[in-house]
Amino acid sequence: MAPKQNPLMRLNAWLRDAWRAGGTGGLNWHLHAAASQARWHNTQQQIDRWLARVQPTQRQLLLIGGSA
């Protein structure tokens, strides 16, 4: 059975992700962010492309979005 279809492997992955998340900031957050980098790659590229197209009228820009 493939790992993605194996319920025990999925549970293991979920528990590992939940443990690593641990809150915002600190080592746990950074470990979780590093492990999640591949999942956020497409989102990061889309934000990068959008920022390249916009012409903000202010010097500061606030982006609000999901965390790693």
Coordinates of N, CA and C in Angstrom, one line a residue:
M1 N 0.9 -1.2 0.0 CA 0.0 0.0 0.0 C 0.9 1.2 0.0
A2 N 0.6 2.2 -0.8 CA 1.3 3.4 -0.9 C 1.2 4.2 0.4
P3 N 2.3 4.9 0.8 CA 2.2 5.7 2.0 C 1.0 6.7 2.1
K4 N 0.7 7.3 1.0 CA -0.4 8.3 1.1 C -1.8 7.6 1.3
Q5 N -1.9 6.3 1.0 CA -3.1 5.5 1.1 C -3.2 4.8 2.5
N6 N -2.0 4.6 3.1 CA -1.9 3.8 4.3 C -2.4 4.7 5.5
P7 N -3.5 4.3 6.2 CA -4.1 5.2 7.2 C -3.0 5.4 8.4
L8 N -2.2 4.4 8.7 CA -1.2 4.6 9.8 C -0.2 5.6 9.4
M9 N 0.2 5.5 8.1 CA 1.2 6.5 7.6 C 0.7 7.9 7.6
R10 N -0.6 8.0 7.2 CA -1.3 9.4 7.2 C -1.4 9.9 8.6
L11 N -1.8 9.0 9.6 CA -1.9 9.4 10.9 C -0.5 9.9 11.5
N12 N 0.5 9.1 11.2 CA 1.9 9.4 11.6 C 2.3 10.8 11.1
A13 N 2.0 11.0 9.8 CA 2.4 12.3 9.2 C 1.6 13.5 9.9
W14 N 0.3 13.2 10.1 CA -0.5 14.3 10.8 C 0.0 14.6 12.2
L15 N 0.3 13.5 12.9 CA 0.8 13.7 14.3 C 2.2 14.4 14.3
R16 N 3.0 14.1 13.3 CA 4.3 14.7 13.2 C 4.2 16.2 12.9
D17 N 3.2 16.5 12.0 CA 3.0 17.9 11.6 C 2.4 18.7 12.8
A18 N 1.5 18.1 13.5 CA 0.9 18.7 14.7 C 1.9 19.0 15.8
W19 N 2.8 18.0 16.0 CA 3.8 18.2 17.0 C 4.8 19.3 16.6
R20 N 5.1 19.4 15.4 CA 6.1 20.4 14.9 C 5.5 21.8 14.9
A21 N 4.2 21.9 14.7 CA 3.6 23.2 14.6 C 3.7 24.0 15.9
G22 N 3.4 23.4 17.0 CA 3.6 23.8 18.4 C 3.3 25.3 18.7
G23 N 2.9 26.1 17.8 CA 2.7 27.5 18.1 C 3.5 28.4 17.2
T24 N 3.4 29.6 17.3 CA 4.2 30.5 16.4 C 5.5 31.0 17.0
G25 N 6.5 31.1 16.2 CA 7.8 31.5 16.7 C 8.6 30.4 17.2
G26 N 9.8 30.6 17.4 CA 10.7 29.6 18.0 C 11.1 28.5 17.1
L27 N 11.8 27.5 17.7 CA 12.3 26.4 16.9 C 11.3 25.6 16.3
N28 N 10.2 25.2 17.1 CA 9.1 24.4 16.5 C 8.5 25.0 15.3
W29 N 8.3 26.3 15.3 CA 7.6 27.0 14.2 C 8.6 26.9 13.0
H30 N 9.9 27.2 13.2 CA 10.8 27.2 12.1 C 11.0 25.8 11.5
L31 N 11.0 24.7 12.4 CA 11.0 23.4 11.9 C 9.8 23.0 11.0
H32 N 8.7 23.4 11.5 CA 7.4 23.2 10.8 C 7.5 24.0 9.4
A33 N 7.9 25.2 9.4 CA 8.0 26.0 8.2 C 8.9 25.3 7.2
A34 N 10.0 24.8 7.7 CA 11.0 24.2 6.7 C 10.4 22.9 6.2
A35 N 9.7 22.1 7.0 CA 9.0 20.9 6.5 C 7.9 21.2 5.5
S36 N 7.3 22.4 5.7 CA 6.1 22.7 4.8 C 6.5 23.5 3.6
Q37 N 7.7 23.8 3.4 CA 8.2 24.7 2.3 C 7.7 24.2 1.0
A38 N 7.7 23.0 0.7 CA 7.3 22.5 -0.6 C 5.8 22.7 -0.9
R39 N 5.0 22.6 0.2 CA 3.6 22.9 0.1 C 3.2 24.3 -0.2
W40 N 4.1 25.2 0.3 CA 3.8 26.7 0.1 C 4.5 27.3 -1.1
H41 N 5.3 26.5 -1.8 CA 6.1 27.0 -3.0 C 5.2 27.7 -4.0
N42 N 4.1 27.0 -4.4 CA 3.2 27.6 -5.4 C 2.6 29.0 -4.9
T43 N 2.2 29.0 -3.7 CA 1.6 30.2 -3.1 C 2.7 31.3 -3.1
Q44 N 3.9 31.0 -2.7 CA 5.0 32.0 -2.7 C 5.3 32.5 -4.1
Q45 N 5.2 31.7 -5.1 CA 5.5 32.1 -6.4 C 4.4 33.0 -6.9
Q46 N 3.1 32.7 -6.6 CA 2.0 33.6 -7.0 C 2.1 35.0 -6.3
I47 N 2.4 35.0 -5.0 CA 2.6 36.3 -4.4 C 3.7 37.1 -5.0
D48 N 4.8 36.4 -5.3 CA 6.0 37.1 -6.0 C 5.6 37.7 -7.3
R49 N 4.8 36.9 -8.1 CA 4.4 37.4 -9.4 C 3.4 38.6 -9.2
W50 N 2.5 38.5 -8.2 CA 1.6 39.6 -8.0 C 2.4 40.9 -7.6
L51 N 3.3 40.7 -6.7 CA 4.1 41.9 -6.2 C 4.9 42.5 -7.4
A52 N 5.3 41.7 -8.3 CA 6.1 42.2 -9.5 C 5.2 43.1 -10.4
R53 N 3.8 42.8 -10.3 CA 2.9 43.5 -11.2 C 2.3 44.8 -10.6
V54 N 2.2 44.8 -9.3 CA 1.5 46.0 -8.6 C 2.4 47.2 -8.5
Q55 N 1.8 48.3 -8.5 CA 2.5 49.6 -8.3 C 1.9 50.3 -7.0
P56 N 2.3 49.9 -5.8 CA 1.7 50.5 -4.6 C 2.0 52.0 -4.6
T57 N 1.0 52.7 -4.0 CA 1.1 54.1 -3.9 C 1.8 54.5 -2.6
Q58 N 1.9 53.6 -1.7 CA 2.5 53.8 -0.4 C 3.9 53.1 -0.3
R59 N 4.7 53.6 0.6 CA 6.0 53.0 0.8 C 5.9 51.6 1.6
Q60 N 4.9 51.4 2.3 CA 4.7 50.2 3.1 C 3.6 49.4 2.5
L61 N 3.8 48.0 2.6 CA 2.8 47.1 2.2 C 2.6 46.0 3.2
L62 N 1.4 45.8 3.6 CA 1.1 44.7 4.6 C 0.4 43.6 3.9
L63 N 1.0 42.4 4.0 CA 0.5 41.2 3.4 C 0.0 40.3 4.6
I64 N -1.3 39.9 4.5 CA -1.9 39.0 5.5 C -2.2 37.7 4.9
G65 N -1.7 36.6 5.5 CA -2.0 35.3 4.9 C -1.8 34.2 5.9
G66 N -1.9 33.0 5.4 CA -1.7 31.9 6.3 C -0.3 31.7 6.7
S67 N -0.1 31.0 7.8 CA 1.3 30.8 8.2 C 1.8 29.5 7.7
A68 N 3.1 29.2 7.8 CA 3.6 28.0 7.3 C 3.0 26.8 8.1

